[in-house]
mmCIF file of C-alpha atoms in Angstrom:
data_model
loop_
_atom_site.group_PDB
_atom_site.id
_atom_site.type_symbol
_atom_site.label_atom_id
_atom_site.label_comp_id
_atom_site.label_asym_id
_atom_site.label_seq_id
_atom_site.Cartn_x
_atom_site.Cartn_y
_atom_site.Cartn_z
ATOM 1 C CA UNK A 26 -24.189 125.845 -28.548
ATOM 2 C CA UNK A 27 -23.573 124.510 -25.037
ATOM 3 C CA UNK A 28 -23.470 120.831 -23.890
ATOM 4 C CA UNK A 29 -26.162 118.989 -22.799
ATOM 5 C CA UNK A 30 -26.511 116.449 -19.615
ATOM 6 C CA UNK A 31 -28.690 113.980 -19.888
ATOM 7 C CA UNK A 32 -29.300 110.189 -19.356
ATOM 8 C CA UNK A 33 -28.112 107.893 -21.297
ATOM 9 C CA UNK A 34 -30.517 104.587 -22.163
ATOM 10 C CA UNK A 35 -29.082 101.169 -22.517
ATOM 11 C CA UNK A 36 -30.776 101.104 -25.775
ATOM 12 C CA UNK A 37 -28.828 103.952 -26.854
ATOM 13 C CA UNK A 38 -26.344 102.278 -29.091
ATOM 14 C CA UNK A 39 -24.553 105.170 -30.688
ATOM 15 C CA UNK A 40 -24.256 106.961 -27.172
ATOM 16 C CA UNK A 41 -23.431 103.153 -24.994
ATOM 17 C CA UNK A 42 -20.119 102.759 -28.021
ATOM 18 C CA UNK A 43 -18.545 106.446 -27.015
ATOM 19 C CA UNK A 44 -19.140 105.549 -23.341
ATOM 20 C CA UNK A 45 -17.053 102.433 -23.837
ATOM 21 C CA UNK A 46 -14.686 104.343 -26.165
ATOM 22 C CA UNK A 47 -14.354 107.247 -23.429
ATOM 23 C CA UNK A 48 -14.306 105.290 -20.761
ATOM 24 C CA UNK A 49 -11.335 103.207 -22.379
ATOM 25 C CA UNK A 50 -9.721 105.673 -23.649
ATOM 26 C CA UNK A 51 -9.000 106.677 -19.936
ATOM 27 C CA UNK A 52 -7.907 103.648 -18.151
ATOM 28 C CA UNK A 53 -11.465 102.447 -17.005
ATOM 29 C CA UNK A 54 -13.049 99.346 -16.829
ATOM 30 C CA UNK A 55 -16.739 99.585 -17.764
ATOM 31 C CA UNK A 56 -18.538 97.877 -14.365
ATOM 32 C CA UNK A 57 -21.248 95.507 -15.359
ATOM 33 C CA UNK A 58 -23.747 96.638 -13.026
ATOM 34 C CA UNK A 59 -25.205 99.682 -13.342
ATOM 35 C CA UNK A 60 -28.316 101.639 -12.795
ATOM 36 C CA UNK A 61 -28.061 104.711 -14.002
ATOM 37 C CA UNK A 62 -26.086 106.568 -16.946
ATOM 38 C CA UNK A 63 -25.616 110.556 -17.547
ATOM 39 C CA UNK A 64 -23.768 111.917 -20.517
ATOM 40 C CA UNK A 65 -22.790 115.432 -21.124
ATOM 41 C CA UNK A 66 -22.638 116.172 -24.773
ATOM 42 C CA UNK A 67 -21.069 118.482 -27.123
ATOM 43 C CA UNK A 68 -22.894 120.142 -29.939
ATOM 44 C CA UNK A 69 -22.356 117.622 -32.557
ATOM 45 C CA UNK A 70 -23.438 114.904 -29.904
ATOM 46 C CA UNK A 71 -19.992 113.658 -28.932
ATOM 47 C CA UNK A 72 -19.746 112.945 -25.970
ATOM 48 C CA UNK A 73 -17.395 114.807 -23.527
ATOM 49 C CA UNK A 74 -18.130 113.361 -19.997
ATOM 50 C CA UNK A 75 -19.603 110.357 -17.897
ATOM 51 C CA UNK A 76 -20.215 108.979 -15.055
ATOM 52 C CA UNK A 77 -23.136 106.336 -13.563
ATOM 53 C CA UNK A 78 -24.622 105.068 -10.287
ATOM 54 C CA UNK A 79 -24.994 101.958 -8.588
ATOM 55 C CA UNK A 80 -26.808 102.044 -5.188
ATOM 56 C CA UNK A 81 -25.404 104.614 -3.321
ATOM 57 C CA UNK A 82 -22.146 105.109 -5.015
ATOM 58 C CA UNK A 83 -21.105 106.580 -7.856
ATOM 59 C CA UNK A 84 -18.547 105.415 -10.775
ATOM 60 C CA UNK A 85 -17.346 104.890 -14.085
ATOM 61 C CA UNK A 86 -16.513 108.928 -14.050
ATOM 62 C CA UNK A 87 -14.743 110.102 -17.308
ATOM 63 C CA UNK A 88 -13.812 112.970 -19.410
ATOM 64 C CA UNK A 89 -12.577 112.933 -22.591
ATOM 65 C CA UNK A 90 -9.055 114.237 -22.366
ATOM 66 C CA UNK A 91 -9.368 117.069 -24.927
ATOM 67 C CA UNK A 92 -11.779 118.748 -22.439
ATOM 68 C CA UNK A 93 -10.161 118.191 -19.204
ATOM 69 C CA UNK A 94 -9.958 121.370 -17.032
ATOM 70 C CA UNK A 95 -13.108 122.854 -18.327
ATOM 71 C CA UNK A 96 -14.973 121.900 -14.976
ATOM 72 C CA UNK A 97 -17.029 118.767 -16.373
ATOM 73 C CA UNK A 98 -16.603 116.234 -13.998
ATOM 74 C CA UNK A 99 -18.045 118.702 -11.402
ATOM 75 C CA UNK A 100 -21.212 119.048 -14.207
ATOM 76 C CA UNK A 101 -21.391 115.052 -13.367
ATOM 77 C CA UNK A 102 -21.130 115.041 -10.249
ATOM 78 C CA UNK A 103 -23.274 117.240 -9.152
ATOM 79 C CA UNK A 104 -25.564 115.889 -11.079
ATOM 80 C CA UNK A 105 -25.560 112.532 -10.195
ATOM 81 C CA UNK A 106 -25.934 113.655 -6.220
ATOM 82 C CA UNK A 107 -29.163 115.046 -7.307
ATOM 83 C CA UNK A 108 -30.045 112.113 -8.524
ATOM 84 C CA UNK A 109 -29.044 110.269 -5.410
ATOM 85 C CA UNK A 110 -30.351 112.714 -3.624
ATOM 86 C CA UNK A 111 -34.328 111.972 -5.532
ATOM 87 C CA UNK A 112 -33.871 108.021 -4.463
ATOM 88 C CA UNK A 113 -33.188 109.417 -0.820
ATOM 89 C CA UNK A 114 -29.456 108.451 -0.736
ATOM 90 C CA UNK A 115 -27.755 110.774 1.613
ATOM 91 C CA UNK A 116 -23.979 108.619 2.516
ATOM 92 C CA UNK A 117 -22.804 108.187 -0.616
ATOM 93 C CA UNK A 118 -19.488 106.585 -1.692
ATOM 94 C CA UNK A 119 -17.551 106.632 -5.374
ATOM 95 C CA UNK A 120 -14.854 104.884 -6.707
ATOM 96 C CA UNK A 121 -12.213 106.936 -8.964
ATOM 97 C CA UNK A 122 -8.398 106.388 -9.919
ATOM 98 C CA UNK A 123 -5.587 107.530 -7.424
ATOM 99 C CA UNK A 124 -4.927 110.990 -9.697
ATOM 100 C CA UNK A 125 -8.272 111.788 -9.922
ATOM 101 C CA UNK A 126 -8.488 111.590 -5.625
ATOM 102 C CA UNK A 127 -7.621 115.409 -4.785
ATOM 103 C CA UNK A 128 -10.189 116.640 -7.172
ATOM 104 C CA UNK A 129 -13.352 114.366 -5.373
ATOM 105 C CA UNK A 130 -12.164 116.111 -1.933
ATOM 106 C CA UNK A 131 -12.292 119.022 -3.008
ATOM 107 C CA UNK A 132 -16.257 117.749 -3.915
ATOM 108 C CA UNK A 133 -17.008 116.736 -0.103
ATOM 109 C CA UNK A 134 -15.437 113.381 -0.529
ATOM 110 C CA UNK A 135 -13.799 111.936 2.082
ATOM 111 C CA UNK A 136 -11.131 109.148 1.102
ATOM 112 C CA UNK A 137 -11.533 105.449 2.983
ATOM 113 C CA UNK A 138 -9.179 103.360 1.240
ATOM 114 C CA UNK A 139 -7.711 102.686 -1.905
ATOM 115 C CA UNK A 140 -5.950 99.928 -3.790
ATOM 116 C CA UNK A 141 -2.463 100.315 -5.056
ATOM 117 C CA UNK A 142 -2.547 102.407 -8.085
ATOM 118 C CA UNK A 143 -6.088 101.092 -9.101
ATOM 119 C CA UNK A 144 -8.821 102.361 -7.551
ATOM 120 C CA UNK A 145 -9.299 105.214 -4.368
ATOM 121 C CA UNK A 146 -13.032 104.881 -2.572
ATOM 122 C CA UNK A 147 -14.154 107.812 -0.763
ATOM 123 C CA UNK A 148 -17.909 108.918 0.740
ATOM 124 C CA UNK A 149 -19.708 111.866 1.293
ATOM 125 C CA UNK A 150 -19.479 112.176 5.368
ATOM 126 C CA UNK A 151 -16.321 113.431 6.798
ATOM 127 C CA UNK A 152 -16.840 111.048 10.010
ATOM 128 C CA UNK A 153 -18.820 108.290 8.487
ATOM 129 C CA UNK A 154 -15.907 105.925 8.422
ATOM 130 C CA UNK A 155 -14.087 107.193 11.364
ATOM 131 C CA UNK A 156 -17.516 106.582 13.630
ATOM 132 C CA UNK A 157 -18.401 103.269 12.383
ATOM 133 C CA UNK A 158 -14.831 101.830 13.610
ATOM 134 C CA UNK A 159 -14.985 104.538 16.698
ATOM 135 C CA UNK A 160 -18.601 102.862 18.102
ATOM 136 C CA UNK A 161 -17.154 99.100 17.168
ATOM 137 C CA UNK A 162 -14.022 99.865 19.104
ATOM 138 C CA UNK A 163 -16.882 100.067 22.198
ATOM 139 C CA UNK A 164 -16.792 96.096 22.012
ATOM 140 C CA UNK A 165 -13.083 95.758 22.240
ATOM 141 C CA UNK A 166 -12.369 93.211 24.278
ATOM 142 C CA UNK A 167 -8.761 92.658 26.647
ATOM 143 C CA UNK A 168 -6.523 90.115 24.279
ATOM 144 C CA UNK A 169 -6.062 89.075 20.716
ATOM 145 C CA UNK A 170 -9.381 88.446 18.702
ATOM 146 C CA UNK A 171 -10.678 86.318 15.614
ATOM 147 C CA UNK A 172 -13.214 87.783 12.713
ATOM 148 C CA UNK A 173 -15.783 86.130 11.251
ATOM 149 C CA UNK A 174 -17.814 87.674 8.509
ATOM 150 C CA UNK A 175 -20.813 85.998 7.139
ATOM 151 C CA UNK A 176 -23.864 86.313 5.042
ATOM 152 C CA UNK A 177 -25.430 83.553 6.605
ATOM 153 C CA UNK A 178 -28.539 82.815 4.151
ATOM 154 C CA UNK A 179 -29.765 81.283 6.184
ATOM 155 C CA UNK A 180 -27.544 80.390 9.398
ATOM 156 C CA UNK A 181 -26.080 76.668 9.233
ATOM 157 C CA UNK A 182 -24.774 74.420 10.803
ATOM 158 C CA UNK A 183 -21.405 74.812 8.724
ATOM 159 C CA UNK A 184 -21.311 78.546 9.208
ATOM 160 C CA UNK A 185 -21.733 77.639 13.173
ATOM 161 C CA UNK A 186 -18.869 74.989 12.428
ATOM 162 C CA UNK A 187 -16.605 77.709 11.372
ATOM 163 C CA UNK A 188 -17.177 80.504 14.365
ATOM 164 C CA UNK A 189 -16.992 77.353 16.688
ATOM 165 C CA UNK A 190 -13.405 76.278 15.530
ATOM 166 C CA UNK A 191 -12.956 80.331 15.758
ATOM 167 C CA UNK A 192 -14.156 80.492 19.730
ATOM 168 C CA UNK A 193 -12.556 77.470 20.410
ATOM 169 C CA UNK A 194 -9.127 79.333 19.093
ATOM 170 C CA UNK A 195 -9.237 83.063 20.873
ATOM 171 C CA UNK A 196 -10.765 84.843 23.316
ATOM 172 C CA UNK A 197 -12.454 86.133 21.883
ATOM 173 C CA UNK A 198 -14.386 86.000 18.214
ATOM 174 C CA UNK A 199 -16.106 89.036 16.358
ATOM 175 C CA UNK A 200 -18.913 87.741 13.708
ATOM 176 C CA UNK A 201 -19.698 90.288 11.284
ATOM 177 C CA UNK A 202 -23.410 89.775 9.707
ATOM 178 C CA UNK A 203 -23.704 91.308 6.317
ATOM 179 C CA UNK A 204 -26.368 93.768 6.237
ATOM 180 C CA UNK A 205 -27.030 94.169 2.993
ATOM 181 C CA UNK A 206 -30.632 92.915 1.688
ATOM 182 C CA UNK A 207 -29.561 91.051 -1.587
ATOM 183 C CA UNK A 208 -31.895 88.180 -1.343
ATOM 184 C CA UNK A 209 -34.594 86.601 -0.365
ATOM 185 C CA UNK A 210 -33.790 86.708 3.439
ATOM 186 C CA UNK A 211 -34.429 89.629 5.303
ATOM 187 C CA UNK A 212 -31.085 90.830 6.979
ATOM 188 C CA UNK A 213 -32.850 91.154 10.514
ATOM 189 C CA UNK A 214 -33.541 87.468 10.122
ATOM 190 C CA UNK A 215 -30.207 86.799 9.020
ATOM 191 C CA UNK A 216 -28.932 88.464 11.632
ATOM 192 C CA UNK A 217 -31.647 87.324 14.260
ATOM 193 C CA UNK A 218 -31.003 83.373 13.057
ATOM 194 C CA UNK A 219 -27.115 84.361 13.811
ATOM 195 C CA UNK A 220 -27.554 85.520 17.735
ATOM 196 C CA UNK A 221 -29.784 82.642 18.311
ATOM 197 C CA UNK A 222 -27.659 79.840 16.812
ATOM 198 C CA UNK A 223 -24.235 81.248 18.325
ATOM 199 C CA UNK A 224 -25.657 82.334 22.198
ATOM 200 C CA UNK A 225 -23.803 79.375 23.881
ATOM 201 C CA UNK A 226 -20.358 80.873 22.763
ATOM 202 C CA UNK A 227 -20.085 83.982 25.137
ATOM 203 C CA UNK A 228 -16.941 84.811 23.536
ATOM 204 C CA UNK A 229 -18.550 86.045 20.266
ATOM 205 C CA UNK A 230 -19.792 89.442 19.603
ATOM 206 C CA UNK A 231 -21.920 89.669 17.130
ATOM 207 C CA UNK A 232 -22.017 92.768 14.711
ATOM 208 C CA UNK A 233 -23.697 94.569 11.877
ATOM 209 C CA UNK A 234 -20.681 94.697 8.914
ATOM 210 C CA UNK A 235 -22.749 98.092 7.925
ATOM 211 C CA UNK A 236 -21.814 100.147 4.628
ATOM 212 C CA UNK A 237 -18.163 99.162 5.107
ATOM 213 C CA UNK A 238 -17.581 94.842 4.775
ATOM 214 C CA UNK A 239 -19.056 93.030 1.907
ATOM 215 C CA UNK A 240 -21.363 95.384 0.865
ATOM 216 C CA UNK A 241 -23.367 97.030 -1.957
ATOM 217 C CA UNK A 242 -20.342 100.182 -2.093
ATOM 218 C CA UNK A 243 -17.100 97.833 -1.082
ATOM 219 C CA UNK A 244 -18.479 94.677 -2.806
ATOM 220 C CA UNK A 245 -20.598 94.670 -5.145
ATOM 221 C CA UNK A 246 -19.476 91.966 -7.561
ATOM 222 C CA UNK A 247 -20.569 89.885 -4.678
ATOM 223 C CA UNK A 248 -23.849 90.175 -5.063
ATOM 224 C CA UNK A 249 -24.175 90.674 -8.701
ATOM 225 C CA UNK A 250 -22.404 88.557 -11.475
ATOM 226 C CA UNK A 251 -19.193 89.928 -12.997
ATOM 227 C CA UNK A 252 -15.712 89.757 -14.441
ATOM 228 C CA UNK A 253 -12.885 88.263 -12.479
ATOM 229 C CA UNK A 254 -10.680 90.913 -12.763
ATOM 230 C CA UNK A 255 -13.440 93.134 -11.080
ATOM 231 C CA UNK A 256 -14.025 90.403 -8.281
ATOM 232 C CA UNK A 257 -10.092 90.688 -7.574
ATOM 233 C CA UNK A 258 -10.463 94.841 -7.500
ATOM 234 C CA UNK A 259 -13.280 95.319 -5.032
ATOM 235 C CA UNK A 260 -12.202 91.769 -3.027
ATOM 236 C CA UNK A 261 -8.922 93.828 -2.248
ATOM 237 C CA UNK A 262 -10.810 96.883 -1.739
ATOM 238 C CA UNK A 263 -12.837 94.933 0.988
ATOM 239 C CA UNK A 264 -9.635 93.804 2.399
ATOM 240 C CA UNK A 265 -8.646 97.113 2.681
ATOM 241 C CA UNK A 266 -10.816 98.322 4.588
ATOM 242 C CA UNK A 267 -10.759 95.466 6.613
ATOM 243 C CA UNK A 268 -7.509 96.066 7.235
ATOM 244 C CA UNK A 269 -8.436 100.025 8.851
ATOM 245 C CA UNK A 270 -11.243 98.375 11.322
ATOM 246 C CA UNK A 271 -9.334 95.380 12.692
ATOM 247 C CA UNK A 272 -6.809 97.310 14.800
ATOM 248 C CA UNK A 273 -9.699 98.774 16.634
ATOM 249 C CA UNK A 274 -10.718 95.283 17.989
ATOM 250 C CA UNK A 275 -7.334 93.658 18.486
ATOM 251 C CA UNK A 276 -7.948 91.688 15.572
ATOM 252 C CA UNK A 277 -5.557 89.610 14.595
ATOM 253 C CA UNK A 278 -7.114 85.927 12.726
ATOM 254 C CA UNK A 279 -9.913 85.662 10.155
ATOM 255 C CA UNK A 280 -11.480 82.415 9.801
ATOM 256 C CA UNK A 281 -12.954 81.562 6.155
ATOM 257 C CA UNK A 282 -14.765 78.512 5.460
ATOM 258 C CA UNK A 283 -13.188 76.347 2.231
ATOM 259 C CA UNK A 284 -15.027 77.344 -0.209
ATOM 260 C CA UNK A 285 -15.603 74.556 -3.700
ATOM 261 C CA UNK A 286 -18.412 75.548 -5.448
ATOM 262 C CA UNK A 287 -19.294 79.603 -5.377
ATOM 263 C CA UNK A 288 -16.466 81.133 -7.479
ATOM 264 C CA UNK A 289 -16.880 84.583 -6.100
ATOM 265 C CA UNK A 290 -16.378 83.069 -2.662
ATOM 266 C CA UNK A 291 -12.989 81.446 -3.732
ATOM 267 C CA UNK A 292 -11.759 84.125 -5.676
ATOM 268 C CA UNK A 293 -12.697 86.136 -2.295
ATOM 269 C CA UNK A 294 -10.806 83.577 -0.032
ATOM 270 C CA UNK A 295 -7.873 83.633 -2.490
ATOM 271 C CA UNK A 296 -7.606 87.778 -2.073
ATOM 272 C CA UNK A 297 -8.019 86.946 1.368
ATOM 273 C CA UNK A 298 -4.916 84.509 1.836
ATOM 274 C CA UNK A 299 -2.850 86.687 -0.092
ATOM 275 C CA UNK A 300 -3.336 90.395 1.147
ATOM 276 C CA UNK A 301 -4.863 89.864 4.692
ATOM 277 C CA UNK A 302 -1.073 88.842 5.873
ATOM 278 C CA UNK A 303 0.010 91.508 4.309
ATOM 279 C CA UNK A 304 -2.366 93.459 6.981
ATOM 280 C CA UNK A 305 -0.852 91.793 9.972
ATOM 281 C CA UNK A 306 -4.360 89.715 9.627
ATOM 282 C CA UNK A 307 -3.567 85.952 9.358
ATOM 283 C CA UNK A 308 -6.613 83.955 7.531
ATOM 284 C CA UNK A 309 -7.275 80.201 8.831
ATOM 285 C CA UNK A 310 -9.485 78.410 5.637
ATOM 286 C CA UNK A 311 -11.044 75.801 7.302
ATOM 287 C CA UNK A 312 -12.234 72.903 5.716
ATOM 288 C CA UNK A 313 -16.108 72.513 4.957
ATOM 289 C CA UNK A 314 -18.660 71.070 7.348
ATOM 290 C CA UNK A 315 -19.979 67.964 5.191
ATOM 291 C CA UNK A 316 -23.320 65.478 5.454
ATOM 292 C CA UNK A 317 -23.855 62.533 3.883
ATOM 293 C CA UNK A 318 -20.193 63.561 1.485
ATOM 294 C CA UNK A 319 -21.442 67.402 0.486
ATOM 295 C CA UNK A 320 -20.039 70.055 2.270
ATOM 296 C CA UNK A 321 -23.327 72.307 4.613
ATOM 297 C CA UNK A 322 -23.934 75.717 2.349
ATOM 298 C CA UNK A 323 -27.278 77.681 2.421
ATOM 299 C CA UNK A 324 -27.324 77.550 -1.306
ATOM 300 C CA UNK A 325 -27.872 74.077 -0.391
ATOM 301 C CA UNK A 326 -30.536 74.743 2.056
ATOM 302 C CA UNK A 327 -32.103 77.645 -0.057
ATOM 303 C CA UNK A 328 -32.673 75.251 -2.823
ATOM 304 C CA UNK A 329 -34.536 72.701 -1.156
ATOM 305 C CA UNK A 330 -36.494 74.979 0.180
ATOM 306 C CA UNK A 331 -37.147 76.219 -3.195
ATOM 307 C CA UNK A 332 -37.755 72.982 -4.745
ATOM 308 C CA UNK A 333 -40.109 72.052 -1.914
ATOM 309 C CA UNK A 334 -37.836 70.184 0.208
ATOM 310 C CA UNK A 335 -38.216 71.973 3.594
ATOM 311 C CA UNK A 336 -38.546 68.999 5.741
ATOM 312 C CA UNK A 337 -35.287 67.758 4.873
ATOM 313 C CA UNK A 338 -33.122 71.089 5.901
ATOM 314 C CA UNK A 339 -32.910 69.698 9.180
ATOM 315 C CA UNK A 340 -29.520 67.715 9.334
ATOM 316 C CA UNK A 341 -27.978 71.230 7.779
ATOM 317 C CA UNK A 342 -28.895 73.670 10.460
ATOM 318 C CA UNK A 343 -29.451 74.627 13.882
ATOM 319 C CA UNK A 344 -32.423 73.880 16.078
ATOM 320 C CA UNK A 345 -33.099 77.595 15.896
ATOM 321 C CA UNK A 346 -32.815 77.628 12.320
ATOM 322 C CA UNK A 347 -35.205 75.360 11.817
ATOM 323 C CA UNK A 348 -37.569 76.003 14.712
ATOM 324 C CA UNK A 349 -37.622 79.618 12.264
ATOM 325 C CA UNK A 350 -38.344 78.137 9.236
ATOM 326 C CA UNK A 351 -41.057 75.756 10.989
ATOM 327 C CA UNK A 352 -43.132 78.319 12.143
ATOM 328 C CA UNK A 353 -45.907 80.745 10.529
ATOM 329 C CA UNK A 354 -43.561 83.658 10.502
ATOM 330 C CA UNK A 355 -41.137 82.149 8.020
ATOM 331 C CA UNK A 356 -43.887 81.633 5.403
ATOM 332 C CA UNK A 357 -43.265 85.136 3.408
ATOM 333 C CA UNK A 358 -39.567 83.708 3.614
ATOM 334 C CA UNK A 359 -40.393 80.615 2.268
ATOM 335 C CA UNK A 360 -42.408 82.184 -0.390
ATOM 336 C CA UNK A 361 -40.393 84.789 -1.190
ATOM 337 C CA UNK A 362 -37.789 81.696 -1.580
ATOM 338 C CA UNK A 363 -39.601 79.658 -3.846
ATOM 339 C CA UNK A 364 -39.703 82.273 -6.598
ATOM 340 C CA UNK A 365 -36.647 83.130 -6.842
ATOM 341 C CA UNK A 366 -34.881 81.973 -10.387
ATOM 342 C CA UNK A 367 -32.118 81.041 -8.913
ATOM 343 C CA UNK A 368 -30.655 80.701 -5.178
ATOM 344 C CA UNK A 369 -27.513 79.387 -5.950
ATOM 345 C CA UNK A 370 -25.194 81.907 -4.630
ATOM 346 C CA UNK A 371 -23.148 82.087 -7.724
#
């Protein structure tokens, strides 16, 4: 009887136990955030190979070592690519172990970055990352530059304080606003509020982060809770990719806000302090702007909106952000924030 390739239900406890055992056997940490998993089972319904998806990424790929060399991984990846095509995802990213990277290159994936002996990050577009960097390079200016990366969910006076500190110290600041749709405030709104809030700073250039900076592909655990070890690995990957972007814009400094409340951001900041100097980039951690003795944060703004305290956010946000939330245009966004169960970034 031939092998059978099927979707594995989260409720199938027997299959889930086999998945965990196979991944552990192959030294792979099972991702806590997956939205599709398949398994290739033999005639006795023993798991021979598996792979999973999350968003437009393919991950958690493994083949039983007793069945390696039979082309099983090719079957699994082909199936997952079909699943992604049905979802409308054509630009795909893939994580694998370094020793498996060459195999995926033969399947039409191209390496973007790797984290030591832990992880290789690939995409299925030959010039995807290269074209992204080339487009950014059109905005390069003379002299050393600094970078700021932010979600700005929404843009606060704390964000503005960070950008102004960088703008005062450098000829050019490249400000990357996360493109990911991962909250009640749409990316188009977040980006517009950032651009309006920094419009008085002539040396600040705003960019969309795209899929290569703190995205669901490079850093999914920024958006979804995961184990600290996974957060560290994702953060390291994100910074490796950023280290390839920075020279295209002559970025030598990256500014970040001090973090005391968000666990994932604090872990990410720690990785930046350790890793960025190795990539030729100095990391400058700026103390948070405070209001009434408390750090100004987007989480606080969202919580106050959620709790019906919209009128109190004025001291925490630029006038441009306040004008938006006080306008009729913001009503659907305010309703979406109030409908959230949890508005605090973990």
